[in-house]
XYZ file of C-alpha atoms in Angstrom:
328
model
C 213.824 59.819 123.006
C 216.193 62.373 121.706
C 216.450 66.363 122.978
C 215.630 68.831 120.639
C 218.091 71.456 119.934
C 216.619 74.828 120.027
C 218.407 76.930 118.195
C 218.182 74.655 115.171
C 214.576 75.758 115.599
C 214.914 79.194 115.871
C 217.053 78.968 112.733
C 214.407 76.656 110.878
C 211.648 78.448 111.960
C 212.906 81.936 110.837
C 214.526 80.780 107.910
C 210.608 79.980 106.971
C 209.959 83.052 107.698
C 207.396 81.866 110.677
C 209.455 83.323 113.383
C 206.551 84.273 115.691
C 203.839 84.813 113.107
C 206.229 87.408 111.408
C 206.793 87.346 107.471
C 210.599 88.075 106.160
C 210.563 91.476 105.203
C 211.363 91.478 101.177
C 214.476 92.374 99.827
C 214.568 95.936 99.104
C 215.679 96.245 95.206
C 218.391 98.910 94.871
C 217.659 102.255 93.997
C 218.520 103.552 90.763
C 221.897 104.987 90.476
C 222.123 108.746 89.284
C 224.336 109.390 86.556
C 225.008 113.601 86.053
C 225.689 114.257 82.883
C 226.794 117.514 81.235
C 225.507 118.220 77.182
C 225.595 121.322 75.378
C 223.509 122.952 72.489
C 224.674 121.310 69.338
C 224.656 117.928 67.645
C 223.602 115.676 70.723
C 219.605 114.898 69.170
C 220.176 111.479 70.490
C 220.839 112.173 73.908
C 218.570 114.949 74.113
C 215.755 112.502 72.907
C 216.393 110.321 76.458
C 216.465 113.471 78.113
C 213.548 114.276 76.610
C 211.596 111.291 76.683
C 213.395 109.127 78.995
C 210.558 106.089 78.629
C 212.711 106.200 75.237
C 215.079 103.101 76.979
C 213.536 100.848 78.992
C 216.308 100.924 81.720
C 215.467 104.322 82.946
C 214.360 104.839 86.405
C 215.302 101.367 86.970
C 219.591 100.651 86.919
C 219.829 104.450 86.609
C 218.058 107.919 85.928
C 219.685 110.928 84.575
C 220.357 114.109 86.360
C 221.227 116.267 83.525
C 222.276 120.195 82.652
C 222.919 122.271 79.829
C 226.071 124.295 79.346
C 226.065 127.026 76.933
C 230.133 126.973 76.906
C 232.660 123.718 76.424
C 234.475 125.580 78.975
C 232.083 125.433 81.775
C 231.247 122.125 81.210
C 234.494 121.328 80.949
C 235.542 122.507 84.283
C 232.163 121.292 86.000
C 233.360 117.726 84.101
C 237.280 117.777 85.797
C 235.670 119.070 89.644
C 233.468 116.213 89.473
C 230.080 117.866 89.400
C 229.077 115.714 86.734
C 230.107 112.187 85.965
C 229.249 112.416 82.208
C 230.364 114.804 79.564
C 229.328 115.230 76.034
C 231.552 117.181 74.422
C 234.153 117.767 71.644
C 236.101 115.024 70.616
C 238.894 117.451 69.860
C 238.559 118.980 73.436
C 238.300 115.650 75.166
C 241.861 114.519 72.998
C 243.741 117.873 74.633
C 242.307 117.272 78.125
C 244.091 113.751 78.056
C 247.282 115.073 76.962
C 247.362 117.573 79.036
C 246.712 114.680 81.990
C 243.042 114.888 82.227
C 241.915 111.230 83.376
C 239.242 110.541 81.212
C 237.576 108.156 78.725
C 235.778 108.538 75.917
C 233.032 105.533 75.591
C 230.308 107.240 72.884
C 229.838 108.740 69.793
C 227.471 110.879 69.140
C 227.963 112.955 66.062
C 230.684 112.845 63.288
C 232.165 115.920 60.958
C 231.771 113.872 57.491
C 231.899 114.372 53.410
C 228.994 111.244 53.721
C 226.767 113.957 55.127
C 226.105 117.755 57.056
C 229.494 119.283 58.214
C 229.770 122.543 60.356
C 229.896 125.643 58.086
C 231.518 128.730 57.732
C 228.860 131.719 56.149
C 229.284 135.152 55.046
C 226.685 137.464 54.469
C 225.108 137.441 50.935
C 226.730 140.718 50.096
C 229.496 140.349 51.054
C 232.967 141.093 49.295
C 234.331 137.967 50.810
C 234.196 135.336 47.705
C 237.036 132.498 48.926
C 239.197 131.848 52.064
C 242.148 133.848 50.651
C 239.774 137.254 50.813
C 239.194 137.003 54.567
C 242.507 138.470 55.260
C 242.318 140.952 57.875
C 239.121 140.556 58.693
C 236.681 139.093 61.799
C 236.478 135.542 62.443
C 233.582 134.632 64.876
C 234.441 130.762 65.808
C 233.294 129.284 69.523
C 236.247 129.397 71.258
C 240.316 129.301 70.841
C 241.819 125.954 70.139
C 238.574 124.412 69.422
C 237.554 121.929 66.730
C 236.080 125.067 65.085
C 239.585 127.247 65.245
C 241.057 124.240 63.707
C 239.022 124.387 61.064
C 239.636 127.473 60.638
C 243.732 127.197 60.395
C 243.529 124.085 58.012
C 241.315 126.004 55.578
C 243.819 129.134 55.801
C 247.076 127.738 55.623
C 245.613 125.288 52.633
C 245.655 128.926 50.851
C 248.832 130.198 52.224
C 247.601 132.428 54.965
C 247.760 131.346 59.266
C 245.401 132.373 61.984
C 247.305 135.135 62.659
C 245.956 136.777 59.045
C 242.675 137.280 60.362
C 241.082 138.492 63.717
C 239.577 135.946 65.918
C 236.346 136.746 67.835
C 235.007 134.250 70.532
C 230.994 134.266 70.201
C 228.783 131.774 71.351
C 226.667 129.805 68.943
C 223.038 131.042 69.816
C 224.952 134.411 69.367
C 226.508 133.912 66.463
C 223.800 134.913 64.365
C 223.019 138.299 64.880
C 227.220 139.124 65.091
C 227.247 138.647 61.751
C 223.892 140.342 61.002
C 225.486 143.082 63.040
C 228.550 143.164 61.396
C 230.561 142.388 64.720
C 231.876 139.118 62.618
C 232.664 139.234 59.086
C 232.100 135.259 58.875
C 230.786 132.515 61.921
C 230.868 129.888 62.438
C 227.476 127.475 62.396
C 226.974 124.124 63.523
C 223.687 122.308 63.149
C 220.647 123.346 63.778
C 221.956 126.797 64.200
C 223.573 126.924 59.768
C 219.862 125.664 58.952
C 218.469 128.622 61.261
C 220.445 130.715 59.299
C 219.839 129.885 56.136
C 216.135 130.073 56.835
C 215.779 133.656 58.234
C 219.175 135.716 56.652
C 220.877 135.865 53.266
C 224.200 134.533 53.391
C 226.464 132.054 51.331
C 228.701 129.611 52.427
C 232.055 129.972 52.702
C 233.923 126.311 53.598
C 232.737 123.660 55.806
C 235.000 121.529 57.854
C 235.880 119.051 55.376
C 237.732 121.765 53.464
C 241.330 121.769 54.937
C 240.960 118.331 56.480
C 239.974 116.117 53.918
C 238.783 113.010 56.643
C 236.282 112.171 59.025
C 236.308 113.528 62.686
C 234.809 112.450 65.374
C 232.704 115.528 66.671
C 230.506 114.940 69.752
C 231.858 112.641 71.844
C 230.543 111.489 75.470
C 233.590 110.915 78.257
C 233.565 109.664 81.454
C 236.346 109.166 84.417
C 237.253 105.688 84.527
C 236.588 105.168 88.334
C 233.243 106.713 88.188
C 232.827 104.738 84.814
C 233.736 101.757 87.037
C 231.945 101.829 90.179
C 228.766 102.433 88.384
C 229.472 100.139 85.274
C 225.870 98.272 85.525
C 224.242 101.409 85.252
C 226.508 103.080 82.308
C 225.875 100.215 80.176
C 222.387 100.313 80.604
C 222.223 104.622 79.787
C 223.974 103.339 76.514
C 221.931 100.784 75.835
C 218.887 103.361 76.038
C 220.612 106.061 74.286
C 221.638 103.487 71.378
C 217.884 102.825 71.519
C 217.534 106.573 71.008
C 220.019 106.521 68.404
C 217.491 104.165 66.236
C 215.026 105.842 66.705
C 215.996 108.863 65.972
C 218.163 107.790 62.573
C 214.598 106.016 61.344
C 211.792 108.151 62.226
C 213.697 111.944 61.753
C 210.859 114.127 61.692
C 208.900 112.404 64.576
C 212.324 112.900 66.799
C 213.005 115.800 65.849
C 209.149 117.059 66.604
C 209.071 115.241 69.732
C 212.400 117.369 70.869
C 210.565 120.764 69.597
C 207.343 119.914 71.779
C 209.658 119.380 75.134
C 211.198 122.892 74.564
C 214.412 120.773 74.081
C 214.784 122.446 71.080
C 213.511 126.122 70.596
C 213.914 126.379 65.902
C 210.919 126.381 63.935
C 209.349 123.106 62.265
C 209.495 124.461 59.257
C 213.721 124.252 59.544
C 214.480 121.883 62.278
C 212.254 118.442 60.680
C 213.720 119.520 57.362
C 217.461 120.454 58.227
C 220.793 118.366 56.521
C 222.021 116.501 59.591
C 225.484 115.420 60.953
C 226.674 111.383 60.413
C 226.056 109.421 63.564
C 227.069 105.965 64.302
C 224.046 103.620 64.858
C 226.319 101.874 66.877
C 227.487 104.929 69.197
C 231.228 103.446 68.689
C 233.917 106.012 68.698
C 236.262 106.087 65.632
C 239.989 105.408 66.889
C 241.737 105.456 63.718
C 240.101 108.977 63.298
C 240.918 109.981 66.853
C 244.665 109.237 65.911
C 244.110 110.980 62.767
C 242.955 114.139 64.600
C 245.526 114.066 67.398
C 248.408 114.033 64.515
C 246.517 117.270 63.161
C 245.721 118.994 66.358
C 249.861 118.506 66.562
C 251.065 119.978 63.714
C 248.557 122.958 64.069
C 250.333 123.507 67.452
C 247.283 123.399 69.298
C 248.836 120.548 71.033
C 252.611 119.990 72.805
C 252.027 116.099 73.603
C 250.432 112.850 72.619
C 247.558 111.422 74.004
C 247.167 107.356 73.993
C 244.364 107.344 72.254
C 243.850 103.531 72.353
C 244.101 103.675 76.244
C 241.445 107.138 76.002
C 239.364 104.661 74.237
C 237.116 102.363 76.251
C 234.093 100.459 74.491
C 233.247 98.059 77.310
C 230.144 99.892 78.410
C 228.476 99.899 75.146
C 226.160 97.574 74.077
C 226.443 94.846 71.389
């Protein structure tokens, strides 16, 4: 009779899960990756939807979960991103390109909104009774924008230069968008920059006149709000980032197909604090349903920024954009 190899028996029993009558423990599913997302207060509706109602995405809570933080100013969001306090940042494409030219490591992975002649474009307003009737009348006046070297600053500068003026011919006052209407009403600024939903709210609540918009001085489509992440973070959490963008695409589809229902949801969840009679019917920005950034537009935007003196160096735009994480 052949001898029995006891070790072989033990290995077989363990593999069968019956050693000592105790079953093998099931393999625990991996914990969802926490994605720390920094976001702002204008033109980011489809992302707000996903924050307000995560169940719109089939992957939330499975492969990833969002830890979203709202920033009132783009400067604070940029600082948090650079310090590694957030993983992904929703912000101005202009700012991302400028930062890349200065050596900040980041990748643009998705587009949320664009400035386009096909849809609403960020606008500059004056009170209805203002003596400012056209751009040349702005000379010597105070103009409120959301910050220096921002997209708003570039639009202002381009509009002035189209009329033989420069931004030295006006006084620029940095004002956060939520405070811009009051600044215009109180006379602290003579002209104010208004994105949505602040423009719709202004037109509903005050007697104003639109002076010009972003497409007045820059005659091509621009990326407005994009999502950026650092390469090392993206690569480390590639699967979770892909699933997040897949959910974001679904949220974008819902927003584009059912805008009133989507906006009502944002009001109900306090993501947006604008009355329904204004918000549900407002004109909106152009949003690409694929979330794919427009590389050609970014190249033109950088050329414009360099021409305006906002950038001294060029960023490699093709290297800056990484679409590998987008769903097909």
